Coordinates of C-alpha atoms in Angstrom, one line a residue:
X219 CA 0.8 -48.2 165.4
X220 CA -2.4 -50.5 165.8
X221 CA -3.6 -51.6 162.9
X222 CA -7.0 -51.1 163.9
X223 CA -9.1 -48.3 164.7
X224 CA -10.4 -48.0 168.5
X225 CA -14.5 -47.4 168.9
X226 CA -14.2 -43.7 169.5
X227 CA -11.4 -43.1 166.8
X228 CA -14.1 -44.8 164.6
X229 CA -17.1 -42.8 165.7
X230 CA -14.7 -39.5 164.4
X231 CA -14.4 -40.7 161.3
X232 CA -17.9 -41.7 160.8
X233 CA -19.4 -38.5 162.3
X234 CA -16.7 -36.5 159.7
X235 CA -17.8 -38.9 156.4
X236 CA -21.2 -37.6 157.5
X237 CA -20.6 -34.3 157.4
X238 CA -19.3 -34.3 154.1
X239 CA -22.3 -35.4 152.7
X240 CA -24.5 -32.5 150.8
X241 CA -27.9 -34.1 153.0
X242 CA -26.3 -32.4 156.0
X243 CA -25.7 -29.1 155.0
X244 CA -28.6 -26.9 155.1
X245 CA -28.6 -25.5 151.7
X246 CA -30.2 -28.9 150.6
X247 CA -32.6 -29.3 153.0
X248 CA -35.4 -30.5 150.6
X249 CA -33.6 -33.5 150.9
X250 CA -34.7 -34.5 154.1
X251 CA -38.6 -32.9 153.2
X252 CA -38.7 -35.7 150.2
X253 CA -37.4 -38.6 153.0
X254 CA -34.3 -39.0 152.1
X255 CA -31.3 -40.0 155.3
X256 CA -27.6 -40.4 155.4
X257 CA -28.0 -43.6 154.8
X258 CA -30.8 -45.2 152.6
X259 CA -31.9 -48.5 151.6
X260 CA -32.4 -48.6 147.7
X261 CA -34.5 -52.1 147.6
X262 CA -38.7 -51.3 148.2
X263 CA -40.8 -54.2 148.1
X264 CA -44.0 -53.5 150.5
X265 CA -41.0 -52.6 152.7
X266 CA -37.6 -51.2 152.8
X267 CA -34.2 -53.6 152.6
X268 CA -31.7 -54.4 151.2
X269 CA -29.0 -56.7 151.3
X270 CA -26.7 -54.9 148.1
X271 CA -23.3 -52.8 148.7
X272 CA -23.4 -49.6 149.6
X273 CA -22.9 -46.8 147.2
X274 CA -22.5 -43.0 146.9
X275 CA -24.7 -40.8 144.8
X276 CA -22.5 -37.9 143.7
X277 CA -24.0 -34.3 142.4
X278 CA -22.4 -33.4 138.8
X279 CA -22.0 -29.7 139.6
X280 CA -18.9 -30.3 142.3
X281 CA -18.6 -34.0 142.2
X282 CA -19.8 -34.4 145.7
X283 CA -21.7 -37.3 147.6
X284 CA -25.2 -36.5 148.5
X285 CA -26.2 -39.4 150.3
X286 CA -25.2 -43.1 150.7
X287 CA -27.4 -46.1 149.3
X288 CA -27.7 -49.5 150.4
X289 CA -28.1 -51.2 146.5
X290 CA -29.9 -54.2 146.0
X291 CA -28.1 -57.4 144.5
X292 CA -30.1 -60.1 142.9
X293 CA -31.6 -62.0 145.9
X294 CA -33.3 -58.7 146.6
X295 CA -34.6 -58.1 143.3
X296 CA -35.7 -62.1 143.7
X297 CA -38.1 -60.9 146.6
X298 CA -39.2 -57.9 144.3
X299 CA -40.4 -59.8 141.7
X300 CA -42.1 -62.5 144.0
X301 CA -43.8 -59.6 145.6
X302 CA -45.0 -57.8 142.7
X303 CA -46.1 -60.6 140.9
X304 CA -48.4 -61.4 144.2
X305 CA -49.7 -57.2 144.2
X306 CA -50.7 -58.0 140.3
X307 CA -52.8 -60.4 141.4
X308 CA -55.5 -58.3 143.1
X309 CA -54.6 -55.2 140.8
X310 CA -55.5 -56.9 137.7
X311 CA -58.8 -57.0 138.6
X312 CA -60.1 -53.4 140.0
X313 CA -62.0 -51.6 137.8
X314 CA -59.7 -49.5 135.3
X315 CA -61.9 -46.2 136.3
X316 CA -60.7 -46.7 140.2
X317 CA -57.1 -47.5 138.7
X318 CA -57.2 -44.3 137.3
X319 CA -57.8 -43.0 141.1
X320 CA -55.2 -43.9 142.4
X321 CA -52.8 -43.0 139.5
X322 CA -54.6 -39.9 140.0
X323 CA -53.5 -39.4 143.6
X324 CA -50.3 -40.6 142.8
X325 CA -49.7 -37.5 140.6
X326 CA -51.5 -35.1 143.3
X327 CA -48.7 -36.7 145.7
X328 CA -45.9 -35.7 143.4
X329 CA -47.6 -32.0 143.1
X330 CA -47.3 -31.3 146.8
X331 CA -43.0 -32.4 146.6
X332 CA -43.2 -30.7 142.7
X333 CA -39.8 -28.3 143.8
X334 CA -38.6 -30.1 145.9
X335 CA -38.0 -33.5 143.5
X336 CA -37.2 -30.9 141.0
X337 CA -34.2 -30.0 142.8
X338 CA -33.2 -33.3 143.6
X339 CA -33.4 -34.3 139.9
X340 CA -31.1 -31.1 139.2
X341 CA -28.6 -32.0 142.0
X342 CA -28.5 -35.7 141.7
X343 CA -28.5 -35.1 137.2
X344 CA -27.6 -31.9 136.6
X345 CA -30.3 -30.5 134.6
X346 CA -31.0 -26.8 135.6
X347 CA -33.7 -26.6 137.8
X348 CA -36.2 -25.1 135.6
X349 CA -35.9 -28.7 133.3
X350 CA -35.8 -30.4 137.0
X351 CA -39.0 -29.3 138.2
X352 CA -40.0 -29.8 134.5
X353 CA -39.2 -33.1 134.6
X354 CA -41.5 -33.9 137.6
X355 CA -44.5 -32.2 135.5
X356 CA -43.9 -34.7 132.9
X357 CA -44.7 -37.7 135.6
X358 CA -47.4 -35.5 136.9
X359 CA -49.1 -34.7 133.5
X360 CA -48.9 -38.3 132.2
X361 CA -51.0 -39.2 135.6
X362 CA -53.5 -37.3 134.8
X363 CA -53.6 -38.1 131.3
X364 CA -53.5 -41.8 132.1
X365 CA -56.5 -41.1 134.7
X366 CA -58.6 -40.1 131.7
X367 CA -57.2 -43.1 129.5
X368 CA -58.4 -45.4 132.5
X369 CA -62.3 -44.6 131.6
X370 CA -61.6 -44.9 127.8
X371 CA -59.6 -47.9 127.3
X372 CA -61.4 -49.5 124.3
X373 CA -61.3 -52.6 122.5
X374 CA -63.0 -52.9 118.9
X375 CA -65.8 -54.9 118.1
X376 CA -66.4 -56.4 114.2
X377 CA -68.9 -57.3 112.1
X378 CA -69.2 -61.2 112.1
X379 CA -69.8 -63.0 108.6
X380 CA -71.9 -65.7 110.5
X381 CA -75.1 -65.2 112.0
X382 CA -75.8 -65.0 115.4
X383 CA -72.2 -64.3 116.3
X384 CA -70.2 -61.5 117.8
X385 CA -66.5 -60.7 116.7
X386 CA -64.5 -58.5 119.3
X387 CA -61.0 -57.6 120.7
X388 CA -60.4 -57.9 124.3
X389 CA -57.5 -56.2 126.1
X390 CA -55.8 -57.2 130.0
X391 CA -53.1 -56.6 131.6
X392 CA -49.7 -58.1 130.6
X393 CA -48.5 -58.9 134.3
X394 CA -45.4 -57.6 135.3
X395 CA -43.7 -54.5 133.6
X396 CA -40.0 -54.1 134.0
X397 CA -38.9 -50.6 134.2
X398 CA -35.0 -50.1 133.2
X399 CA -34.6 -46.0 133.3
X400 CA -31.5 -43.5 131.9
X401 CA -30.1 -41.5 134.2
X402 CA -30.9 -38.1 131.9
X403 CA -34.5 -38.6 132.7
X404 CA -34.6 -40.4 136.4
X405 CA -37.8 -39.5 137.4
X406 CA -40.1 -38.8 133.6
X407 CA -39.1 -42.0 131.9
X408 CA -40.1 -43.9 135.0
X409 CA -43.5 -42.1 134.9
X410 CA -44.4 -42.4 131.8
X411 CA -44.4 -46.1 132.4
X412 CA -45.6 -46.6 135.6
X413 CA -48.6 -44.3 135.0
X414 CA -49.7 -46.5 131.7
X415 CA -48.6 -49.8 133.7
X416 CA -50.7 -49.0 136.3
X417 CA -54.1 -48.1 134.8
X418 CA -53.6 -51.1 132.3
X419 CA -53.4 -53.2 135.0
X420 CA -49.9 -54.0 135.4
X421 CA -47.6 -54.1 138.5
X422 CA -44.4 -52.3 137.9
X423 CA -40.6 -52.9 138.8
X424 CA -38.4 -50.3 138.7
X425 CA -34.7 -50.4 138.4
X426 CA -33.1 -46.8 138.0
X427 CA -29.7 -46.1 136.5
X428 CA -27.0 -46.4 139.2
X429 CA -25.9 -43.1 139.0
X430 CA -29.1 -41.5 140.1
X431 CA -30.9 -44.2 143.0
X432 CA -31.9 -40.9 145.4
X433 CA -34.5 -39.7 142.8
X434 CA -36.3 -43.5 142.2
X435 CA -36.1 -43.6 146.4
X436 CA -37.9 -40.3 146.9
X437 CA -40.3 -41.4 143.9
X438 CA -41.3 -44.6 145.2
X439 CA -41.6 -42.8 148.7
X440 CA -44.1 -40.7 147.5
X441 CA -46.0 -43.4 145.8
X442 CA -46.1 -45.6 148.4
X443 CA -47.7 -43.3 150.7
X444 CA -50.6 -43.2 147.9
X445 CA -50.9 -47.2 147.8
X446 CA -50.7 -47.4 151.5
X447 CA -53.4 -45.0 152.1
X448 CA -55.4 -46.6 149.8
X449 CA -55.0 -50.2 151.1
X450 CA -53.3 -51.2 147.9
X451 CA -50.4 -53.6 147.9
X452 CA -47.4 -51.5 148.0
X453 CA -45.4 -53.8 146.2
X454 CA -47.5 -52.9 143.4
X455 CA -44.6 -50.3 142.4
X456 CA -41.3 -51.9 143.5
X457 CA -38.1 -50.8 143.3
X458 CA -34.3 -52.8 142.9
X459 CA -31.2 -50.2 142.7
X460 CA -27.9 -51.8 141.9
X461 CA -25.6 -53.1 138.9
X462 CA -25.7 -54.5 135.9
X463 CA -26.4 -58.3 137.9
X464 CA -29.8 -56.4 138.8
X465 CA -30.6 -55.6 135.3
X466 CA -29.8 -59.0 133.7
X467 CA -31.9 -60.6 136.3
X468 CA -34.9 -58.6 135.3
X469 CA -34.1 -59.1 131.5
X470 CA -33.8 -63.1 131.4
X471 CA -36.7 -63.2 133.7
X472 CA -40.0 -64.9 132.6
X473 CA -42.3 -63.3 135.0
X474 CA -41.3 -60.1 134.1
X475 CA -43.9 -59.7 131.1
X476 CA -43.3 -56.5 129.3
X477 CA -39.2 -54.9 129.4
X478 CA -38.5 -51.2 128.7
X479 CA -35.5 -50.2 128.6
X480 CA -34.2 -46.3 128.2
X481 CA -30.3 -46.0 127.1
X482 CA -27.9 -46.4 124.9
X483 CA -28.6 -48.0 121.4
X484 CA -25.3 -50.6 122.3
X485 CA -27.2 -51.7 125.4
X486 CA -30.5 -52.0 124.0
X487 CA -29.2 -54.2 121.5
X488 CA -28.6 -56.5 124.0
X489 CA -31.2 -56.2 126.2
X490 CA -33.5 -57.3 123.3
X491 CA -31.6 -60.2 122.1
X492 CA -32.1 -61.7 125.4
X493 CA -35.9 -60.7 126.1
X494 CA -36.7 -62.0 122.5
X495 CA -35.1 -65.2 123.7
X496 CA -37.7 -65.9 126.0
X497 CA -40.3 -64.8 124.1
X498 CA -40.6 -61.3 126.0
X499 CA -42.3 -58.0 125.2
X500 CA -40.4 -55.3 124.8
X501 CA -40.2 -51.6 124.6
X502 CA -37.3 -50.2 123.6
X503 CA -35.9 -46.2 124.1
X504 CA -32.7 -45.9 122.8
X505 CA -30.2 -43.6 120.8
X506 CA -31.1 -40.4 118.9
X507 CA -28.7 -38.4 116.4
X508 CA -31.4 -36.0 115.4
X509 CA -30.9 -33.1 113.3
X510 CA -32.5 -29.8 112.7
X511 CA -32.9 -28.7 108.7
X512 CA -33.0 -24.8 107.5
X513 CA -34.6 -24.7 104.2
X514 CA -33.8 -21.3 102.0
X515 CA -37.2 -19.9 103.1
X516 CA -36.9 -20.4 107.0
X517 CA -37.5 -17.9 109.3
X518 CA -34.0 -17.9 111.0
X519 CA -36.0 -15.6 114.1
X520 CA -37.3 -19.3 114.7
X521 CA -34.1 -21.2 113.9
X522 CA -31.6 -19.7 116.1
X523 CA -33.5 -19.9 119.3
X524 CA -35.0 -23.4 118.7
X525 CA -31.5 -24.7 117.6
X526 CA -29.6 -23.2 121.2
X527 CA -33.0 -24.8 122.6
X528 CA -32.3 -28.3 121.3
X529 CA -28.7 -28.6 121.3
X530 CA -27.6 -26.8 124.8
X531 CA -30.5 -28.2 126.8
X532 CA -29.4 -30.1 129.4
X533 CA -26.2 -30.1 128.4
X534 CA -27.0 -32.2 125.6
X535 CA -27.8 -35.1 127.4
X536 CA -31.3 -35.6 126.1
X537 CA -31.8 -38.5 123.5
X538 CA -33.9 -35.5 121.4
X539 CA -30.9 -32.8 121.7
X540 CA -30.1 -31.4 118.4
X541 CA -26.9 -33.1 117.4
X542 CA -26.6 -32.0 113.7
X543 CA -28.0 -28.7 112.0
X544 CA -28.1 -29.4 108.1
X545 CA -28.6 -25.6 106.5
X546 CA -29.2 -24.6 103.0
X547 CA -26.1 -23.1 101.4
X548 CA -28.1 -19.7 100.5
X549 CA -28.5 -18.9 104.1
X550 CA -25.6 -21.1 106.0
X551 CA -22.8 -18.7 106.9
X552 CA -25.8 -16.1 108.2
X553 CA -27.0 -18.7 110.4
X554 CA -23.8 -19.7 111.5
X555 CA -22.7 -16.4 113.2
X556 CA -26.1 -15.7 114.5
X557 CA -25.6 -19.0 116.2
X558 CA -22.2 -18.1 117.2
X559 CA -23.8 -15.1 118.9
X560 CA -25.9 -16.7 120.9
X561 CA -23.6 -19.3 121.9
X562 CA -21.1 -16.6 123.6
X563 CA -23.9 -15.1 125.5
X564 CA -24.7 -18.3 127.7
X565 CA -21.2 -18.8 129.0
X566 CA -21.5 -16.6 131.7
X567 CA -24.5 -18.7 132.5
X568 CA -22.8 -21.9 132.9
X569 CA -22.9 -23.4 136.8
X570 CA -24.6 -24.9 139.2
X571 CA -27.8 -25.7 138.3
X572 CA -29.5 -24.8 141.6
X573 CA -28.8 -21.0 140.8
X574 CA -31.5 -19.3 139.2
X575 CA -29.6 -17.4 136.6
X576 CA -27.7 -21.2 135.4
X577 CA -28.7 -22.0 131.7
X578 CA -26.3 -24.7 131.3
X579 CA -25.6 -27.3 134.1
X580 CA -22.6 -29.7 134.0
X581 CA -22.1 -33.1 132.1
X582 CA -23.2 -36.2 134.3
X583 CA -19.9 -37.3 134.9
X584 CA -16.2 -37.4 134.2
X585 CA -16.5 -40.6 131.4
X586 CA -19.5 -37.9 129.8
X587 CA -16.6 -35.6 130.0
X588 CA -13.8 -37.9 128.2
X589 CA -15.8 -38.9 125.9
X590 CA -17.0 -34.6 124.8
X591 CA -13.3 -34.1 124.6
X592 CA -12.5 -37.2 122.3
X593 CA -15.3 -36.1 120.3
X594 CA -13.8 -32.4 119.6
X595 CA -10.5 -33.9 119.0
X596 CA -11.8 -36.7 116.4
X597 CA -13.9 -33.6 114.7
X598 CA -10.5 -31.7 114.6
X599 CA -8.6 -34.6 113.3
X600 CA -10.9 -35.4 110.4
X601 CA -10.9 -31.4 109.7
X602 CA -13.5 -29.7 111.5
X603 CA -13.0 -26.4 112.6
X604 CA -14.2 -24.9 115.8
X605 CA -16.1 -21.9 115.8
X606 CA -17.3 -21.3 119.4
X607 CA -16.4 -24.1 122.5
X608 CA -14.3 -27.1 122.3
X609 CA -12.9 -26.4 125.5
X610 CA -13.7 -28.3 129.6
X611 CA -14.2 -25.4 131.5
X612 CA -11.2 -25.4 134.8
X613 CA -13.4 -25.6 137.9
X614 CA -15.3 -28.5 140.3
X615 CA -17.2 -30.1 138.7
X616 CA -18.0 -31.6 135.0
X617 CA -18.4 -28.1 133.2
X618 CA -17.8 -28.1 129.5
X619 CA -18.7 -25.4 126.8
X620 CA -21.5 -26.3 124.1
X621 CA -19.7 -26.7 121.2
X622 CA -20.4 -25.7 117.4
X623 CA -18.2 -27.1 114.6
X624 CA -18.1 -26.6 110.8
X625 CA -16.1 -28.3 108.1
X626 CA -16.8 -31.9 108.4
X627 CA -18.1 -33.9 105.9
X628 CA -22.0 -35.6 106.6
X629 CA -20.9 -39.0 106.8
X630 CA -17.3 -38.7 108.6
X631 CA -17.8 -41.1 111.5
X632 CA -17.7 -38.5 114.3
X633 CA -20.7 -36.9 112.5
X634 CA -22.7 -40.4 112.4
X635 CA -22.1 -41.4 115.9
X636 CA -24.3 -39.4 118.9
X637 CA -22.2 -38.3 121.3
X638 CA -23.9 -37.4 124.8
X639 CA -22.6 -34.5 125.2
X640 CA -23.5 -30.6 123.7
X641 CA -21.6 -30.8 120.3
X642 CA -23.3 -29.3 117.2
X643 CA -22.4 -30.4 113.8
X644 CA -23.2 -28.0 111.2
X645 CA -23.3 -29.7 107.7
X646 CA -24.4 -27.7 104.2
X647 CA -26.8 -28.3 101.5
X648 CA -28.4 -27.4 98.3
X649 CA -32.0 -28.7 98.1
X650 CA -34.2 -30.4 100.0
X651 CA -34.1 -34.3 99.4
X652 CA -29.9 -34.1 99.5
X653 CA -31.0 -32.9 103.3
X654 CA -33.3 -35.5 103.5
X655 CA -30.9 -38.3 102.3
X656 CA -28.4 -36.7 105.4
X657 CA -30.9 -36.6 107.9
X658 CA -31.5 -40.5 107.1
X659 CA -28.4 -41.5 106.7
X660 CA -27.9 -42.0 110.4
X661 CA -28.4 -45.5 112.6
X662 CA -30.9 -44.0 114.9
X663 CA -34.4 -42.7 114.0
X664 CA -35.7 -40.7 117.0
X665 CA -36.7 -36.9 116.0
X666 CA -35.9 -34.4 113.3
X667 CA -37.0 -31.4 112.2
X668 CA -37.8 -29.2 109.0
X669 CA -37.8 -25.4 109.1
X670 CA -39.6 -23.8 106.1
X671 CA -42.6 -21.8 105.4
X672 CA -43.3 -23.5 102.1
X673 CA -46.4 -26.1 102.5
X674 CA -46.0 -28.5 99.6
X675 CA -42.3 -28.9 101.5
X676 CA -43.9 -29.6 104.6
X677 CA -46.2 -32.9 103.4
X678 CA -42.9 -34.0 101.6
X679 CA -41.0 -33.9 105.1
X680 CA -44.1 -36.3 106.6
X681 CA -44.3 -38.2 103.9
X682 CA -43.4 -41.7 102.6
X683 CA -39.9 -39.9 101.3
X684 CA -39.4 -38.0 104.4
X685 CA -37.9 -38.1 107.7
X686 CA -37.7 -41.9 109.0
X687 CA -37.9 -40.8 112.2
X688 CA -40.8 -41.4 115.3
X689 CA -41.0 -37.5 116.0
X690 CA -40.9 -35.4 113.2
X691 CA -41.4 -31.9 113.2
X692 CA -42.0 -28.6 111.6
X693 CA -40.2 -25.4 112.6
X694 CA -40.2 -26.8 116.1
X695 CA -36.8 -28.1 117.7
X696 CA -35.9 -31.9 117.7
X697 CA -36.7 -31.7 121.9
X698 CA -39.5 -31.0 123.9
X699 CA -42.1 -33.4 123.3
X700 CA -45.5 -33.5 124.7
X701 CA -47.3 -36.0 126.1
X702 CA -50.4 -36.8 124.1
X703 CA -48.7 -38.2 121.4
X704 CA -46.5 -41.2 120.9
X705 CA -42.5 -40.7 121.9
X706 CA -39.9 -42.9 120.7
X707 CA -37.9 -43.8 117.4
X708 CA -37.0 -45.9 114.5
X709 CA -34.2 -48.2 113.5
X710 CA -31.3 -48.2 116.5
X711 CA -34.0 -46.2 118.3
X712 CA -35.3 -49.4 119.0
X713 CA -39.2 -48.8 117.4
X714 CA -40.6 -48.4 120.9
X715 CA -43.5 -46.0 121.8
X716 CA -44.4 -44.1 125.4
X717 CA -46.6 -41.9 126.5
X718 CA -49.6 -41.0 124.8
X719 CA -51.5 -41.8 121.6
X720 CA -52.3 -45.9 121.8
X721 CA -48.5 -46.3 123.6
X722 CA -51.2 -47.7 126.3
X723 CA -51.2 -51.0 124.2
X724 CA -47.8 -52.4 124.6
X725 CA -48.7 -52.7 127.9
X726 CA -51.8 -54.9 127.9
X727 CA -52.4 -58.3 125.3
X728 CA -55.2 -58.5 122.8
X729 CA -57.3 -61.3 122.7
X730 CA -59.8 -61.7 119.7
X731 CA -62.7 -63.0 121.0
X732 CA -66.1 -64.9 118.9
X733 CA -69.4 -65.4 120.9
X734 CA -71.5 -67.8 119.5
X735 CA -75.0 -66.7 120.9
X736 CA -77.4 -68.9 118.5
X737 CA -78.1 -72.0 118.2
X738 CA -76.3 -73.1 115.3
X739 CA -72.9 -74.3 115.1
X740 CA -71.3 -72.8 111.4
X741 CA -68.2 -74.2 110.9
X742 CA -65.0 -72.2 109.0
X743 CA -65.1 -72.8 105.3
X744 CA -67.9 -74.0 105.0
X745 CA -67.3 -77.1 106.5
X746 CA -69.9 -79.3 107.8
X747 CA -70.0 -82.9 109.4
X748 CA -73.1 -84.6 108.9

C-alpha cells in the first residue's frame, strides 16, 4: 500500500472533514451571517493573517468541531502590537465626544448580529441562549454607557495655596490595553474593556481564551466594519488567538500599557508578578467563591429562586455563581428541601442550549467535567452527603447535574476551594457575624449576599465588619451584575474593577498639573533665593 495519499484520495478526505464541521450544516447557519468560514484566520491587525497552527473550536453540547482557526504564534502578535501601537497614535488625540461615536456605532453594529452572536456564544460556550444573547447586551449596553462617559470624563481642579496659581488633575490615555479574556464570558468581558479603552483613548489588543476564538473573530468582524467605515485605523482593535506563548508575549511586553486579565486566581497570580516586574498596570478579574446568607427573618419566596438563579446559571461557570449557601439553623432544613424541589424540576431541562425550553447547558469541557466529579467525591470523602445531583449525565456531550450537598464542615478544603462547576455547599449557622466570619473566611473576595428584612442587619453587612467582598448584596443573588457600577473583587479576586462607576480610570494616567499665571515666582516652603 502507498504510503501516501493520491490528489483525489486527498480531496475525499478534505471534502468529508468539511462536512463534519457544524458551519456546514444548515441548522447553524448564523454562522456564516456573522462571517465566519471553514477555515478562519484568528490574527486581525488592519488585516487578516496568520502564521499560528491550526485549531478546532469544539461546541460543549456534543463535543463537535464548529469551525477550524488559523491561531496566531508570537511573530503575529509582534505585528499586532506594532500595529496598534501606530492606530494609538492618531486615536489619542480625537476628541473623547467623537470617540464616544464610534463606540457608539460599534454597539449599533453588534445590535443588528444581537441573535445571531448570541447563538454563537451559546454554541461555542455553552451558556443557554437566553444568557448568550444576554451576553452580547452586556457589550452593547457598556457602549452606550461608555458613549455618555465620553462627554463627561472629568478631571478635578483644587484650590491653590499660592496666588495667581491654578492646581488641577489631568487625565490621557494609557497607550496600549492588553485584553486577556475567560472563556465563560468571550464576548462581555472583552466589551467591557474595549468600550472603556476606546473612549479613554486607548488602542486595544485582544487575546481570547483558546477554547472560544470563533466568538473574538465574529466580534472583531463586526467592529472592524465600524472603524473602516469611519476611516479609523482598524488596528485600533486587534486581535492574536493562540496559546499560552501569545499570552506571555503580551504580559512581559512594555508597550502594552495597561494588562487585564479574566481567569483563574492561579493564573492571575502570575500574570501579575510578571507585569509588576516591568512596572505595568494591571487589572485583574479572577476567582470568586461567593456565598449566599439566609438570616432567620428572610423571605425564603426570595431565597429559593435567587439561590437556583446563582448557583445553576450557566452551569456554574460564572466567577459570581453561588458556590456556598450559609443558612440560619431556625430555618435550614425548610430551605433545604424547598431547594431540593426545585432542583429536581430542571433536570428535564438539561440539553442543548440552542433549544428554547434548555435551562441548564453543559460544562465547557471534559477537564470542567473531571474536575465536578473529583469535587463530589472529595465532598463525599470528607463526609458530605448528597441530597440532589452528584451524578455526569450518560449522553454527548459535557452534561452534569447541579449538585446540592450538606454535611461538610465550613472550612474543609473542598468547601474553601471554587470549583467551576454547579456544586452548592450548604453550611449552618446561628447568628449573624459567625456567618460573616464564614463568608470571609475564603481566599477570594468577589460577591456575596445577605438575605434579611431587618435594616440595622443590612448597614452591618456593608459595613466596616461586613462582607470583604467588591459586590455585595442584599436579598439579591451573588450573579447578575449591572453595568453602572464597579465589578470585580478583593483579595485572590485580584482588587480589579470593570465597567461602570470610575473603572474608566485604570485605563487613563493622572497627571497633576500647577499653572503659574502671575508674575511672581513663590517657591515651596517658603523658600526664597535672593
Amino acid at each position: 500500500m502507498n504510503r501516501f495519499l493520491n490528489k483525489g484520495m486527498v480531496a475525499t478526505l478534505q471534502r468529508r472533514m468539511a462536512s463534519q464541521l457544524l458551519i456546514n450544516d444548515s441548522k447553524y447557519a448564523f454562522l456564516k451571517e456573522l462571517g465566519i468560514k471553514e477555515n478562519n484566520a484568528g490574527v486581525f491587525h488592519g488585516k487578516w493573517a496568520a502564521n499560528g497552527q491550526t485549531v478546532q473550536s469544539f461546541a460543549p453540547a456534543n463535543n463537535s468541531p464548529i469551525a477550524n482557526v488559523q491561531n496566531g504564534n508570537v511573530k503575529d502578535y509582534e505585528i499586532a502590537i506594532t500595529e496598534a501601537r501606530k492606530a494609538y497614535n492618531d486615536w489619542c488625540e480625537v476628541p473623547a465626544p467623537r470617540r464616544g461615536e464610534i463606540v457608539r456605532q460599534i454597539g449599533d453594529k453588534l445590535r443588528t448580529q444581537l441573535q445571531n452572536l448570541g447563538k454563537l456564544v451559546s454554541l461555542e460556550m455553552g451558556k443557554i441562549s437566553a444568557e448568550g444573547v444576554g451576553e452580547v447586551q452586556e457589550y452593547v449596553d457598556i457602549c452606550d454607557y461608555a458613549t455618555g462617559l465620553s462627554r463627561s470624563l472629568e478631571g478635578k481642579i483644587f484650590p491653590s495655596e499660592r496666588p495667581g496659581h491654578a492646581l488641577l488633575e489631568q487625565w490621557n490615555p494609557l497607550g496600549v490595553v492588553g485584553v486577556i479574556s475567560a472563556f465563560n464570558f468571550p464576548c462581555a468581558v472583552y466589551g467591557w474593556n474595549n468600550a472603556l479603552a476606546l473612549v479613554t483613548g486607548n488602542s486595544v489588543v485582544w487575546k481570547p481564551a483558546p477554547s472560544t476564538p470563533l466568538t473574538a473573530i465574529a466580534v472583531t468582524k463586526l467592529v472592524e466594519k465600524v472603524l473602516v467605515a469611519n476611516n479609523v485605523n482598524p488596528a485600533l482593535c486587534s486581535l492574536v488567538c493562540g496559546e499560552g506563548d501569545v499570552g506571555q508575549a503580551l504580559v512581559k511586553d512594555k508597550r502594552v500599557n495597561l494588562v487585564s486579565f479574566t481567569g483563574s486566581s492561579e493564573i492571575g497570580k502570575i500574570v501579575g508578578q510578571q507585569v509588576q516586574a516591568r512596572f505595568g498596570k494591571l487589572l485583574l478579574e479572577l476567582g470568586g467563591n461567593n456565598a449566599i446568607i439566609v438570616n432567620e427573618d428572610a423571605d425564603l419566596n426570595m431565597v429559593v429562586p435567587a439561590t437556583v438563579f446563582a448557583a445553576v446559571g450557566t452551569a456554574g461557570q460564572r466567577c459570581t455563581t453561588t458556590r456556598r449557601l450559609i443558612i440560619h439553623d431556625k430555618v435550614y432544613d425548610q430551605v433545604v428541601e424547598r431547594l431540593k424541589k426545585a432542583y429536581a424540576q430542571f433536570e428535564s431541562r438539561i440539553g442543548c442550549p440552542l433549544d428554547s425550553n434548555t435551562i441548564i447547558g453543559p460544562l465547557h469541557n471534559q477537564q470542567a467535567v473531571g474536575k465536578y466529579k473529583a469535587s463530589i467525591a472529595e465532598a463525599i470523602a470528607s463526609g458530605g452527603k448528597i441530597e440532589y445531583g452528584g451524578k455526569v449525565l450518560e449522553r454527548e456531550g459535557n452534561y452534569v447535574l447541579p449538585t446540592i450537598v450538606t454535611g461538610l464542615k465550613h472550612d474543609d478544603p473542598v468547601v474553601l476551594r471554587e470549583t467551576f462547576a454547579p456544586i452548592l455547599y450548604v453550611l449552618k449557622f446561628s447568628n449573624l457575624e459567625e456567618a460573616i466570619a464564614i463568608n470571609n473566611e475564603v481566599d477570594q473576595g468577589l460577591s456575596s449576599s445577605l438575605f434579611t428584612t431587618n435594616i440595622q442587619n443590612v448597614f452591618k453587612w456593608m459595613g466596616p465588619k461586613g462582607s470583604d467582598c467588591g459586590i455585595v448584596n442584599v436579598n439579591i443573588p451573588t450573579s447578575g451584575a449591572e453595568i453602572g457600577g464597579a465589578f470585580g473583587g478583593e483579595k485572590e479576586t485580584g482588587g480589579g474593577r470593570e465597567s461602570g462607576s470610575d473603572s474608566w480610570r485604570q485605563y487613563m494616567r493622572r497627571s497633576t498639573c500647577t499653572i503659574n499665571y502671575s508674575k511672581e515666582l513663590p517657591l515651596a516652603q517658603g523658600i526664597k533665593f535672593e
